[in-house]
XYZ file of N, CA and C in Angstrom:
81
model
N -68.351 6.790 28.290
C -69.593 6.026 27.919
C -69.277 4.598 27.917
N -68.108 4.256 27.644
C -67.694 2.866 27.654
C -67.713 2.186 28.900
N -67.222 2.949 30.088
C -67.305 2.381 31.344
C -68.631 2.409 31.888
N -69.722 3.269 31.464
C -71.123 3.255 31.813
C -71.637 1.944 31.159
N -71.324 1.678 29.955
C -71.785 0.246 29.289
C -71.237 -1.042 29.962
N -70.207 -0.840 30.432
C -69.600 -2.109 31.221
C -70.348 -2.321 32.402
N -70.573 -1.051 33.085
C -71.278 -1.273 34.508
C -72.608 -1.848 34.304
N -73.343 -1.366 33.195
C -74.559 -1.986 32.812
C -74.644 -3.457 32.547
N -73.559 -3.905 32.053
C -73.456 -5.282 31.731
C -73.309 -6.029 32.895
N -72.478 -5.428 33.904
C -72.311 -6.063 35.190
C -73.545 -6.135 36.127
N -74.471 -5.265 35.897
C -75.733 -5.156 36.698
C -76.749 -6.145 35.992
N -76.377 -6.349 34.721
C -77.274 -7.138 33.929
C -77.099 -8.623 34.425
N -75.818 -8.867 34.597
C -75.499 -10.179 35.008
C -75.695 -10.559 36.475
N -75.565 -9.478 37.426
C -75.747 -9.632 38.847
C -77.081 -9.607 39.059
N -77.888 -8.717 38.575
C -79.321 -8.655 39.148
C -80.165 -9.236 38.133
N -79.770 -9.306 36.680
C -80.774 -9.904 35.701
C -81.309 -9.024 34.767
N -81.613 -9.366 33.572
C -81.970 -8.443 32.632
C -83.280 -7.705 32.895
N -84.288 -8.677 33.396
C -85.603 -8.005 33.822
C -85.371 -6.765 34.872
N -84.472 -6.890 35.549
C -84.171 -5.685 36.662
C -83.836 -4.592 35.916
N -82.659 -4.668 34.931
C -82.265 -3.683 34.038
C -83.308 -3.011 33.350
N -84.404 -3.650 32.814
C -85.520 -3.154 32.005
C -86.338 -2.431 32.928
N -86.418 -2.809 34.265
C -87.161 -2.108 35.249
C -86.710 -0.865 35.391
N -85.419 -0.658 35.648
C -84.670 0.430 35.878
C -84.929 1.379 34.961
N -84.626 1.038 33.787
C -84.685 1.741 32.532
C -86.107 2.487 32.539
N -87.137 1.712 32.701
C -88.474 2.345 32.778
C -88.791 3.380 33.719
N -88.064 3.207 34.943
C -88.036 4.237 36.050
C -87.532 5.379 35.496
N -86.257 5.262 34.780
C -85.452 6.583 34.354
C -86.413 6.955 33.251
């Protein structure tokens, strides 16, 4: 689970927080 959180953190930095929220909404 820790690795998953780290990957999400990377995505947040690379794509942006708004993108992460959108991805979460899709999920």
